[in-house]
Coordinates of C-alpha atoms in Angstrom, one line a residue:
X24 CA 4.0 39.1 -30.4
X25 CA 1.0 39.0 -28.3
X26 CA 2.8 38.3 -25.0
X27 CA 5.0 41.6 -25.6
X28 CA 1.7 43.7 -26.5
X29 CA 0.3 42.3 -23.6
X30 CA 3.0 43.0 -20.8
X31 CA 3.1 46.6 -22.8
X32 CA 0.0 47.2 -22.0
X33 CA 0.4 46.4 -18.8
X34 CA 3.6 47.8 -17.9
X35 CA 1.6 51.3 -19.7
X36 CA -1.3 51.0 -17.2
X37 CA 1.2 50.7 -13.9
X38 CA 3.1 53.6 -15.2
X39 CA -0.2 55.6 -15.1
X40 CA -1.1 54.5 -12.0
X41 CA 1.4 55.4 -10.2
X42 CA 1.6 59.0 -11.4
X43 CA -1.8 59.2 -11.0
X44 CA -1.5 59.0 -7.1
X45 CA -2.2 62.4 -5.1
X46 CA 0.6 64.5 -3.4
X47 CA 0.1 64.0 0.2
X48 CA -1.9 67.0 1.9
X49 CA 0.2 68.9 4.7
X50 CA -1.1 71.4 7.4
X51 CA -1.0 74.5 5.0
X52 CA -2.2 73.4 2.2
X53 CA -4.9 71.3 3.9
X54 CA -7.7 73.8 3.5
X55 CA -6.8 76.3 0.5
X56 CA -9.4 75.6 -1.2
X57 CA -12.7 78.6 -1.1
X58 CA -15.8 75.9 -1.3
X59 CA -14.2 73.9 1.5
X60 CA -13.1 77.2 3.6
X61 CA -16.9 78.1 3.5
X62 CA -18.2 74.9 3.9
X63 CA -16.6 74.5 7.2
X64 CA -17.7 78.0 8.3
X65 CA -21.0 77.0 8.5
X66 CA -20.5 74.0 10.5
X67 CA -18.8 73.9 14.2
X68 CA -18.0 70.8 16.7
X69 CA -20.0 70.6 19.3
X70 CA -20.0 68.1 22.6
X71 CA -21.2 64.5 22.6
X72 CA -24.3 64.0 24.4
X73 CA -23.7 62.2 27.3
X74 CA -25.6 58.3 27.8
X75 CA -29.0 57.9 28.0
X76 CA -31.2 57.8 30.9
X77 CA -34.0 55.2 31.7
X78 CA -36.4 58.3 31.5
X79 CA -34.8 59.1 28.0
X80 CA -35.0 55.5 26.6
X81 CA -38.4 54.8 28.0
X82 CA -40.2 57.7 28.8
X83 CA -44.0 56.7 28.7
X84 CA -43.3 53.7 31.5
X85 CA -43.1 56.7 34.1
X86 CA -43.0 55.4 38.1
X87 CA -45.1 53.5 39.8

């Protein structure tokens, strides 16, 4: 009796968790959503910096 509650239980718990998984996100449905339409209005990609200098690490050593 316990051992078929048990695997019920279980076997309940896997069947919700697999229909609990998200439908995969293709290119036209990836930003239908408002909030994240004007979230990424505000924001815009912009170049890496490039490496840092000896002047830019340590700046008070100067020259000598």
């Amino acid at each position: 009796m316990k051992k078929t509650l048990l695997t019920g239980i279980i076997a309940f718990l896997f069947t919700l968790g697999s229909f609990a998984q998200n439908e995969p996100q293709t290119e036209t449905k990836k930003h239908s959503n408002l909030t994240v339409d004007s979230i990424l209005s505000k924001y815009k990609l912009v170049e890496m910096p490039g490496p840092l200098t000896l002047e830019q690490i340590f700046p008070v050593i100067g020259e000598y």
